[in-house]
Amino acid sequence: MPDAPLPHLQLADVQRSVAEELDRIAPVIDELGRRFADAGHELALVGGPVRDAMLGRHHNDLDFTTSARPEQTERLLKGWADAVWDMGRAFGTIGCRRGEWQVEITTYRSESYDPTSRKPDVDFGDSLDGDLGRRDFTVNAMAVRLPGRQVEDPYGGVVDLAHRVLRTPGRPEDSFSDDPLRMMRAARFAAQLGFSVDDGVREAMTAMAERISIISAERVRDELVKLVCAPHPRLGLTLLVETGLAALVLPELPALMLERDEHHRHKDVYEHTLTVLEQAIDLEDRLGGEPDFVSRFAALMHDVGKPRTRRFVEDGTVTFHHHDVVGAKITRKRMQALRFSNDEIDAVTKLVELHLRFHGYGSGEWTDSAVRRYVRDAGDQLQRLHVLTRADCTTRNQRKAARLARTYDELEERIERLSEEEELASIRPDLDGNQIMGILGIGPGREVGQAYHHLLELRMDHGPLGEDRAREELLAWWAARSS
Ligand code: ATP
Ligand code: MG
């Protein structure tokens, strides 16, 4: 199902949600509010927790903003918190934990927001309104003053929240030129909250997209990961594509919009990809139920080899030979550019590379050997490969879809059966390196590796051989090799 923005909220519901959430977090906000007020400082709950309270979402991570300077905040937290940390001190933030609550308190900032600025102090502000004005979106620019609980909403955030729309407090052009990462954040919040963006925001994103290039790959990546792991990634991705941001941060995605051939016979790969992503999300309970970035990103990238491998055949059909292998290479490059970890890169790349393998299974003709190789090649990505392969079926032909699903069920059952018999996941040859050296009377070296590989291939083809048969096979291989 395409992801449309959700219906409007009623203001009365919003007010009730906030009141309920403030009661739930009362142990924190009442005590902290009193402590800061008694010391002559202002304190307010701000940003994400206020927005999410209005949406009826609860968290135990609470962000505050204060007139107190970091040293003063730190002093006020000692004696109240179980632990205090100050990694964010240069940006005005002191963090702490008390029981189940994580708290971050940041001194008011003013003027432009530059989280990478190495100049602390200079832009500390002295008013809550000033602090709210430099925030990214109106729905994030609301606060609740403590201990009195007055809601501060100078930019109409409540109305925007009820309409589920992202708008900047000031002109979007100014906001995005202060910090171009906010354009990525717009797409991320669209995906997380199911919101749309205001026309002005969309226009500014489109006009200013290329400014994103001044932002570090790591920060872009972090927003992309949050977007992909959100409940409505289609909304965020569509926004990135339509504004031209995707062409800069993930160009493989818009490149999937291939023109259809004149007979409209092959599907739009881009639309197919978004559907595969959503179907992979629907299968996530197989992976533990939490949003799984690797699985989702593999779904997004599985066909990126198609544009480059597309060939029009004379009979009017289209082919994409080796788009799995080509796609895996493209995926690796993109993930390296975005500074993903090697583990994440290896996992996603492997899934892209293997996503087609099942289609050689036909109606179950694979030998046991082919099934063993499938499991072995998938390694620790096997469960995700099951998800990707099942998700990668977007045919409207229900009978065909049902047949594919049944065939895959069958393959999984075979894997199950073989696994029980053979501990497939940890397939090793019947003899280990030491035994090989002993039998052949040789020391460590290249031959041992070659012999090991030979025995592993036999093991894949025939299942367990047993030690005696393996020994015979090894000696036969060695004799043939020496002659
Ligand atoms: P999350 O649930 O992901 O933590 P959040 O709204 O708390 O959502 P954060 O990235 O933690 O988002 O930022 C906290 C608050 O700080 C935001 O709500 C917003 O008000 C402000 N903020 C963060 N980054 C920026 C930015 N780049 N520009 C302007 N304001 C920002
Ligand atoms: Mg936050």
Coordinates of C-alpha atoms and ligand atoms in Angstrom, one line a residue:
M1 CA 0.0 0.0 0.0
P2 CA 1.4 3.4 -0.9
D3 CA 2.1 5.5 2.1
A4 CA -0.1 8.6 2.3
P5 CA 0.2 11.2 5.0
L6 CA -2.1 10.4 8.0
P7 CA -5.3 12.3 8.7
H8 CA -5.4 15.5 10.7
L9 CA -5.4 15.4 14.5
Q10 CA -8.0 17.1 16.7
L11 CA -6.6 19.8 19.0
A12 CA -8.5 18.4 21.9
D13 CA -6.8 15.1 21.5
V14 CA -3.4 16.8 21.2
Q15 CA -4.0 18.6 24.5
R16 CA -5.1 15.5 26.3
S17 CA -2.1 13.6 25.0
V18 CA 0.3 16.2 26.4
A19 CA -1.4 16.3 29.7
E20 CA -1.2 12.5 30.1
E21 CA 2.4 12.4 29.1
L22 CA 3.4 15.3 31.5
D23 CA 1.7 13.3 34.3
R24 CA 3.7 10.2 33.4
I25 CA 7.0 12.1 33.4
A26 CA 6.0 14.2 36.4
P27 CA 8.6 12.6 38.7
V28 CA 11.3 14.1 36.5
I29 CA 9.9 17.4 35.3
D30 CA 8.4 18.4 38.7
E31 CA 11.6 17.8 40.6
L32 CA 13.9 19.3 38.0
G33 CA 11.6 22.3 37.4
R34 CA 11.7 23.1 41.2
R35 CA 15.4 22.6 41.5
F36 CA 16.1 25.0 38.6
A37 CA 13.5 27.6 39.7
D38 CA 14.8 27.6 43.3
A39 CA 18.3 28.4 41.9
G40 CA 16.8 31.3 39.8
H41 CA 17.0 29.6 36.4
E42 CA 14.4 28.8 33.7
L43 CA 13.9 25.3 32.6
A44 CA 11.7 23.8 29.8
L45 CA 11.0 20.5 28.3
V46 CA 11.7 21.0 24.6
G47 CA 11.8 19.5 21.0
G48 CA 11.3 15.8 20.4
P49 CA 9.6 14.9 23.8
V50 CA 7.1 17.8 23.5
R51 CA 6.3 16.9 19.9
D52 CA 6.0 13.2 20.7
A53 CA 3.9 13.9 23.8
M54 CA 1.4 15.7 21.6
L55 CA 1.4 12.7 19.2
G56 CA 0.7 10.4 22.2
R57 CA 4.2 8.8 22.0
H58 CA 6.1 8.2 25.1
H59 CA 9.8 8.1 25.7
N60 CA 12.1 8.1 28.7
D61 CA 14.7 10.2 26.9
L62 CA 13.9 13.8 27.8
D63 CA 15.4 17.0 26.4
F64 CA 15.4 20.3 28.2
T65 CA 16.6 23.8 27.5
T66 CA 17.6 26.2 30.2
S67 CA 18.9 29.7 31.0
A68 CA 21.5 28.1 33.2
R69 CA 25.1 27.8 31.9
P70 CA 26.5 24.2 31.7
E71 CA 28.5 24.5 34.9
Q72 CA 25.4 25.6 36.8
T73 CA 23.3 22.8 35.2
E74 CA 26.0 20.3 36.2
R75 CA 25.9 21.5 39.8
L76 CA 22.1 21.3 39.9
L77 CA 22.1 17.8 38.6
K78 CA 24.7 16.5 41.0
G79 CA 22.8 15.2 44.0
W80 CA 19.7 14.5 41.9
A81 CA 21.0 12.3 39.1
D82 CA 22.5 8.8 39.4
A83 CA 25.2 9.7 36.9
V84 CA 26.1 12.9 35.1
W85 CA 28.1 13.3 31.9
D86 CA 29.4 16.3 30.0
M87 CA 30.5 15.1 26.5
G88 CA 28.3 17.8 25.0
R89 CA 29.6 20.6 27.2
A90 CA 31.2 22.4 24.3
F91 CA 27.7 22.7 22.8
G92 CA 26.1 23.6 26.1
T93 CA 24.7 20.1 26.9
I94 CA 24.9 18.2 30.2
G95 CA 23.5 14.7 30.3
C96 CA 22.4 12.6 33.1
R97 CA 20.5 9.5 34.1
R98 CA 18.2 9.0 37.0
G99 CA 16.6 5.5 37.3
E100 CA 15.0 4.8 34.0
W101 CA 15.1 8.4 32.8
Q102 CA 17.8 9.8 30.4
V103 CA 18.0 13.5 30.6
E104 CA 19.8 16.1 28.4
I105 CA 19.8 19.7 29.4
T106 CA 21.1 22.3 26.9
T107 CA 21.7 26.0 27.6
Y108 CA 19.7 28.4 25.4
R109 CA 21.2 29.1 22.1
S110 CA 20.6 32.0 19.9
E111 CA 21.0 33.0 16.3
S112 CA 22.1 30.4 13.8
Y113 CA 22.4 26.8 14.8
D114 CA 25.7 25.2 14.0
P115 CA 26.2 22.0 15.9
T116 CA 29.7 21.6 14.5
S117 CA 30.8 25.0 15.6
R118 CA 33.9 24.7 17.7
K119 CA 33.2 28.0 19.4
P120 CA 31.2 27.4 22.6
D121 CA 29.8 30.1 24.7
V122 CA 29.6 32.7 22.0
D123 CA 26.1 31.8 20.9
F124 CA 24.5 31.0 24.2
G125 CA 21.2 32.9 24.3
D126 CA 19.1 34.3 27.1
S127 CA 15.5 33.6 26.1
L128 CA 13.4 30.5 25.4
D129 CA 11.8 32.2 22.4
G130 CA 15.3 32.9 20.9
D131 CA 16.2 29.3 21.4
L132 CA 13.1 28.0 19.8
G133 CA 13.5 30.2 16.8
R134 CA 16.7 28.5 15.7
R135 CA 15.3 25.0 15.7
D136 CA 14.6 23.1 12.6
F137 CA 10.8 22.7 12.3
T138 CA 7.9 24.3 14.1
V139 CA 6.8 21.0 15.5
N140 CA 10.2 20.7 17.1
A141 CA 10.1 24.3 18.3
M142 CA 7.7 23.9 21.1
A143 CA 8.5 23.8 24.8
V144 CA 6.8 23.3 28.2
R145 CA 8.0 25.7 30.9
L146 CA 8.7 24.0 34.3
P147 CA 7.6 23.7 36.9
G148 CA 4.4 25.5 35.8
R149 CA 3.8 23.5 32.6
Q150 CA 2.9 26.4 30.3
V151 CA 3.2 25.4 26.7
E152 CA 5.3 27.8 24.6
D153 CA 4.5 27.6 20.9
P154 CA 5.6 30.8 19.2
Y155 CA 5.7 29.4 15.6
G156 CA 2.3 27.6 15.5
G157 CA 3.8 24.1 16.0
V158 CA 0.6 22.7 17.5
V159 CA -1.4 23.6 14.4
D160 CA 1.3 22.2 12.1
L161 CA 1.4 19.1 14.2
A162 CA -2.4 18.7 13.9
H163 CA -2.1 19.1 10.2
R164 CA 0.9 16.8 10.2
V165 CA 3.1 19.1 8.3
L166 CA 6.7 20.2 8.6
R167 CA 7.4 23.9 8.4
T168 CA 10.4 25.9 9.4
P169 CA 10.0 28.7 12.0
G170 CA 11.6 31.3 9.7
R171 CA 12.1 31.3 6.0
P172 CA 13.1 27.8 4.9
E173 CA 15.9 29.2 2.6
D174 CA 17.5 30.9 5.6
S175 CA 17.1 27.8 7.7
F176 CA 18.6 25.4 5.2
S177 CA 21.4 27.7 4.4
D178 CA 22.3 27.9 8.1
D179 CA 22.4 24.1 8.2
P180 CA 21.7 22.1 5.0
L181 CA 21.4 18.9 7.1
R182 CA 17.9 20.1 8.0
M183 CA 16.8 19.2 4.4
M184 CA 17.7 15.6 5.3
R185 CA 16.0 16.0 8.6
A186 CA 12.8 17.0 6.9
A187 CA 12.8 13.8 4.9
R188 CA 13.7 11.8 8.1
F189 CA 10.8 13.4 10.1
A190 CA 8.4 12.8 7.2
A191 CA 9.3 9.1 7.4
Q192 CA 9.2 8.9 11.2
L193 CA 6.1 10.9 11.8
G194 CA 4.1 10.3 8.6
F195 CA 4.1 14.0 8.0
S196 CA 4.2 15.9 4.7
V197 CA 6.3 19.0 4.1
D198 CA 5.0 22.5 3.6
D199 CA 5.2 23.8 0.0
G200 CA 7.8 26.4 0.9
V201 CA 10.0 23.7 2.5
R202 CA 9.7 21.5 -0.5
E203 CA 10.6 24.4 -2.9
A204 CA 13.6 25.4 -0.8
M205 CA 14.8 21.8 -0.6
T206 CA 14.5 21.6 -4.4
A207 CA 16.3 24.9 -5.0
M208 CA 19.0 24.3 -2.4
A209 CA 19.5 20.5 -2.7
E210 CA 23.2 20.7 -3.8
R211 CA 24.1 22.5 -0.6
I212 CA 23.9 19.1 1.1
S213 CA 27.4 18.5 -0.3
I214 CA 29.0 20.6 2.5
I215 CA 27.6 18.2 5.1
S216 CA 29.8 15.3 6.1
A217 CA 29.0 11.8 4.8
E218 CA 28.6 10.5 8.3
R219 CA 25.9 13.0 9.3
V220 CA 24.0 12.4 6.0
R221 CA 24.3 8.7 6.6
D222 CA 22.9 9.0 10.2
E223 CA 19.8 10.8 8.9
L224 CA 19.4 8.2 6.1
V225 CA 19.6 5.4 8.5
K226 CA 16.9 6.9 10.7
L227 CA 14.8 7.6 7.6
V228 CA 15.1 4.0 6.4
C229 CA 14.4 2.5 9.8
A230 CA 11.3 4.7 10.3
P231 CA 7.7 3.5 10.0
H232 CA 7.0 5.3 6.7
P233 CA 10.3 5.3 4.7
R234 CA 8.4 5.7 1.4
L235 CA 7.3 9.2 2.4
G236 CA 10.9 10.3 3.2
L237 CA 12.4 8.6 0.2
T238 CA 9.9 10.0 -2.2
L239 CA 10.6 13.5 -0.8
L240 CA 14.3 13.0 -1.3
V241 CA 13.8 11.8 -4.9
E242 CA 11.3 14.6 -5.8
T243 CA 13.4 17.4 -4.5
G244 CA 16.6 16.2 -6.1
L245 CA 18.4 15.4 -2.8
A246 CA 18.4 11.7 -3.5
A247 CA 20.3 12.4 -6.7
L248 CA 23.1 13.7 -4.5
V249 CA 23.1 11.4 -1.5
L250 CA 21.7 8.1 -3.0
P251 CA 21.7 8.6 -6.8
E252 CA 21.1 4.9 -7.4
L253 CA 17.5 5.3 -6.2
P254 CA 16.2 7.9 -8.7
A255 CA 18.3 6.1 -11.4
L256 CA 15.8 3.2 -11.0
M257 CA 13.1 5.3 -12.7
L258 CA 13.7 3.7 -16.1
E259 CA 11.4 4.7 -18.9
R260 CA 9.1 1.8 -19.6
D261 CA 9.6 0.1 -22.9
E262 CA 7.1 1.0 -25.6
H263 CA 4.9 -2.0 -24.8
H264 CA 4.8 -1.1 -21.1
R265 CA 5.8 -4.6 -20.5
H266 CA 8.4 -4.2 -17.8
K267 CA 7.6 -2.7 -14.5
D268 CA 9.0 0.5 -13.2
V269 CA 11.9 -0.6 -11.2
Y270 CA 11.7 2.4 -8.8
E271 CA 8.1 1.7 -7.9
H272 CA 8.9 -2.0 -7.6
T273 CA 11.8 -1.2 -5.2
L274 CA 9.6 0.8 -2.8
T275 CA 7.1 -2.0 -2.7
V276 CA 9.8 -4.6 -2.1
L277 CA 11.1 -2.4 0.8
E278 CA 7.6 -2.2 2.3
Q279 CA 7.1 -6.0 1.9
A280 CA 10.5 -6.6 3.5
I281 CA 9.3 -4.4 6.5
D282 CA 6.1 -6.5 6.7
L283 CA 8.3 -9.6 7.1
E284 CA 10.5 -8.2 9.8
D285 CA 9.0 -10.3 12.5
R286 CA 11.2 -13.1 11.0
L287 CA 14.2 -11.0 12.0
G288 CA 13.1 -10.3 15.6
G289 CA 10.5 -7.6 14.9
E290 CA 12.7 -4.5 15.3
P291 CA 13.4 -2.3 12.3
D292 CA 16.4 -3.9 10.5
F293 CA 18.5 -1.5 8.6
V294 CA 20.5 -4.1 6.7
S295 CA 17.4 -5.9 5.5
R296 CA 15.7 -2.6 4.5
F297 CA 18.7 -1.1 2.8
A298 CA 19.2 -4.4 0.9
A299 CA 15.6 -4.2 -0.3
L300 CA 16.3 -0.6 -1.4
M301 CA 19.5 -1.5 -3.3
H302 CA 18.7 -5.0 -4.6
D303 CA 18.0 -3.8 -8.2
V304 CA 20.4 -0.9 -8.5
G305 CA 22.4 -2.9 -11.1
K306 CA 19.4 -2.8 -13.5
P307 CA 19.9 0.6 -15.2
R308 CA 23.5 -0.3 -16.1
T309 CA 22.8 -3.8 -17.3
R310 CA 19.6 -3.2 -19.3
R311 CA 19.6 -4.5 -22.8
F312 CA 16.7 -4.4 -25.3
V313 CA 16.5 -7.7 -27.2
E314 CA 15.2 -7.9 -30.7
D315 CA 12.1 -9.7 -29.8
G316 CA 11.0 -6.7 -27.8
T317 CA 11.9 -8.0 -24.4
V318 CA 14.4 -6.5 -21.9
T319 CA 17.1 -8.2 -20.0
F320 CA 19.2 -7.2 -17.0
H321 CA 21.9 -9.9 -17.1
H322 CA 24.2 -9.9 -14.0
H323 CA 22.4 -7.0 -12.4
D324 CA 22.9 -8.9 -9.1
V325 CA 26.7 -8.8 -9.4
V326 CA 26.8 -5.3 -10.8
G327 CA 24.3 -4.1 -8.2
A328 CA 26.4 -5.6 -5.4
K329 CA 29.4 -3.6 -6.6
I330 CA 27.4 -0.4 -6.9
T331 CA 26.0 -0.9 -3.5
R332 CA 29.5 -1.4 -1.9
K333 CA 30.7 1.8 -3.5
R334 CA 27.8 3.8 -2.3
M335 CA 28.0 2.4 1.2
Q336 CA 31.7 3.1 1.4
A337 CA 31.1 6.7 0.2
L338 CA 28.5 7.0 3.0
R339 CA 31.1 5.6 5.5
F340 CA 29.1 2.6 6.6
S341 CA 31.0 0.0 8.7
N342 CA 32.5 -3.0 6.8
D343 CA 30.1 -5.4 8.5
E344 CA 27.1 -3.4 7.3
I345 CA 28.6 -3.1 3.8
D346 CA 29.4 -6.8 3.6
A347 CA 26.0 -7.8 4.8
V348 CA 24.0 -5.6 2.4
T349 CA 26.3 -6.4 -0.5
K350 CA 25.9 -10.1 0.0
L351 CA 22.2 -9.8 0.0
V352 CA 22.1 -7.8 -3.2
E353 CA 24.4 -10.3 -4.8
L354 CA 22.3 -13.3 -3.8
H355 CA 18.9 -11.9 -4.3
L356 CA 18.3 -13.7 -7.6
R357 CA 19.8 -17.0 -6.7
F358 CA 16.4 -18.5 -5.7
H359 CA 15.1 -18.0 -9.2
G360 CA 17.2 -20.8 -10.5
Y361 CA 15.3 -23.1 -8.1
G362 CA 12.4 -23.3 -10.6
S363 CA 9.8 -25.6 -9.1
G364 CA 12.3 -27.3 -6.8
E365 CA 14.9 -28.8 -9.1
W366 CA 17.9 -27.8 -7.0
T367 CA 20.1 -30.7 -5.9
D368 CA 21.0 -31.0 -2.3
S369 CA 24.3 -29.6 -3.3
A370 CA 22.8 -26.4 -4.7
V371 CA 20.8 -26.0 -1.4
R372 CA 24.0 -26.4 0.6
R373 CA 25.7 -23.8 -1.4
Y374 CA 22.8 -21.4 -1.0
V375 CA 23.0 -21.7 2.8
R376 CA 26.8 -21.6 2.8
D377 CA 27.0 -18.5 0.5
A378 CA 24.3 -16.7 2.5
G379 CA 26.1 -17.5 5.8
D380 CA 24.9 -15.3 8.6
Q381 CA 22.6 -13.4 6.2
L382 CA 20.4 -16.4 5.5
Q383 CA 17.3 -15.1 7.4
R384 CA 17.6 -11.8 5.7
L385 CA 18.0 -13.4 2.3
H386 CA 14.7 -15.3 3.0
V387 CA 13.1 -12.0 3.7
L388 CA 14.5 -10.2 0.7
T389 CA 13.7 -13.0 -1.8
R390 CA 10.1 -13.3 -0.5
A391 CA 9.7 -9.5 -0.6
D392 CA 11.0 -9.3 -4.1
C393 CA 7.8 -10.6 -5.6
T394 CA 5.5 -7.8 -6.6
T395 CA 3.5 -9.5 -9.3
R396 CA -0.2 -8.6 -9.5
N397 CA -0.9 -12.1 -10.6
Q398 CA -2.0 -13.7 -7.3
R399 CA -1.6 -17.2 -8.5
K400 CA 1.9 -16.6 -9.5
A401 CA 2.7 -14.9 -6.2
A402 CA 1.2 -17.8 -4.2
R403 CA 3.2 -20.3 -6.2
L404 CA 6.5 -18.5 -5.6
A405 CA 5.7 -18.2 -1.9
R406 CA 4.9 -21.9 -1.7
T407 CA 8.1 -22.8 -3.6
Y408 CA 10.1 -20.7 -1.2
D409 CA 8.4 -22.4 1.8
E410 CA 9.5 -25.7 0.3
L411 CA 13.1 -24.4 0.0
E412 CA 13.1 -23.3 3.6
E413 CA 11.8 -26.7 4.6
R414 CA 14.6 -28.4 2.7
I415 CA 17.1 -26.2 4.3
E416 CA 15.6 -27.0 7.7
R417 CA 15.8 -30.7 7.0
L418 CA 19.4 -30.6 5.6
S419 CA 20.5 -28.4 8.5
E420 CA 19.2 -30.9 11.0
E421 CA 21.1 -33.7 9.3
E422 CA 24.3 -31.9 8.6
E423 CA 24.6 -28.7 10.6
L424 CA 24.7 -26.9 7.3
A425 CA 25.6 -23.5 8.6
S426 CA 29.0 -24.7 9.6
I427 CA 29.9 -26.9 6.7
R428 CA 33.5 -28.0 6.8
P429 CA 35.3 -30.7 4.9
D430 CA 35.5 -34.2 6.4
L431 CA 39.2 -33.7 7.2
D432 CA 40.8 -30.7 8.8
G433 CA 44.2 -29.1 7.9
N434 CA 46.2 -31.2 10.4
Q435 CA 44.6 -34.4 9.1
I436 CA 45.4 -33.4 5.5
M437 CA 49.0 -32.7 6.3
G438 CA 49.3 -36.0 8.2
I439 CA 47.8 -38.1 5.4
L440 CA 49.8 -36.4 2.7
G441 CA 52.9 -36.2 4.8
I442 CA 53.4 -32.5 4.0
G443 CA 53.8 -29.3 6.0
P444 CA 51.8 -26.1 6.0
G445 CA 51.6 -24.5 2.6
R446 CA 49.5 -23.8 -0.5
E447 CA 48.8 -27.5 -1.2
V448 CA 47.0 -27.9 2.2
G449 CA 44.6 -25.0 1.3
Q450 CA 44.0 -26.5 -2.1
A451 CA 43.3 -30.0 -0.7
Y452 CA 41.0 -28.4 1.9
H453 CA 39.1 -26.6 -0.8
H454 CA 38.8 -29.8 -2.9
L455 CA 37.4 -31.7 0.1
L456 CA 35.0 -28.9 0.8
E457 CA 33.7 -29.0 -2.8
L458 CA 33.1 -32.8 -2.5
R459 CA 31.4 -32.2 0.8
M460 CA 29.1 -29.7 -0.8
D461 CA 28.3 -32.0 -3.7
H462 CA 27.8 -35.2 -1.8
G463 CA 27.1 -34.4 1.8
P464 CA 29.2 -35.9 4.6
L465 CA 31.7 -38.5 3.2
G466 CA 33.0 -39.9 6.4
E467 CA 36.7 -40.0 7.3
D468 CA 37.7 -43.1 5.3
R469 CA 36.1 -42.1 2.1
A470 CA 37.5 -38.6 2.5
R471 CA 40.9 -40.0 2.9
E472 CA 40.6 -42.0 -0.3
E473 CA 39.4 -39.0 -2.2
L474 CA 42.2 -36.9 -0.8
L475 CA 44.9 -39.4 -1.9
A476 CA 43.3 -39.8 -5.3
W477 CA 43.3 -36.0 -5.7
W478 CA 46.9 -35.8 -4.6
A479 CA 48.0 -38.6 -7.0
A480 CA 46.2 -37.0 -9.9
R481 CA 47.7 -33.7 -9.1
S482 CA 51.3 -35.0 -8.9
S483 CA 51.1 -36.9 -12.2
Ligands
ATP1 P1 14.6 12.0 18.0 O1 13.4 11.3 18.5 O2 15.2 11.4 16.8 O3 15.7 12.2 19.1 P2 14.4 14.9 18.1 O4 13.4 15.8 17.6 O5 14.7 14.8 19.5 O6 14.1 13.4 17.5 P3 17.2 15.4 17.7 O7 18.1 15.2 16.5 O8 17.5 14.6 18.9 O9 15.7 15.2 17.2 O10 17.3 16.9 18.1 C1 16.7 17.5 19.3 C2 16.0 18.8 19.0 O11 17.0 19.7 18.6 C3 15.1 18.8 17.8 O12 13.8 18.5 18.1 C4 15.2 20.2 17.2 O13 14.4 21.1 18.0 C5 16.7 20.6 17.5 N1 17.6 20.3 16.4 C6 18.4 19.2 16.3 N2 19.1 19.3 15.2 C7 18.8 20.4 14.6 C8 19.3 21.1 13.5 N3 20.2 20.6 12.6 N4 18.8 22.3 13.2 C9 17.9 22.9 14.1 N5 17.4 22.3 15.1 C10 17.9 21.1 15.4
MG2 MG 16.3 13.7 20.6

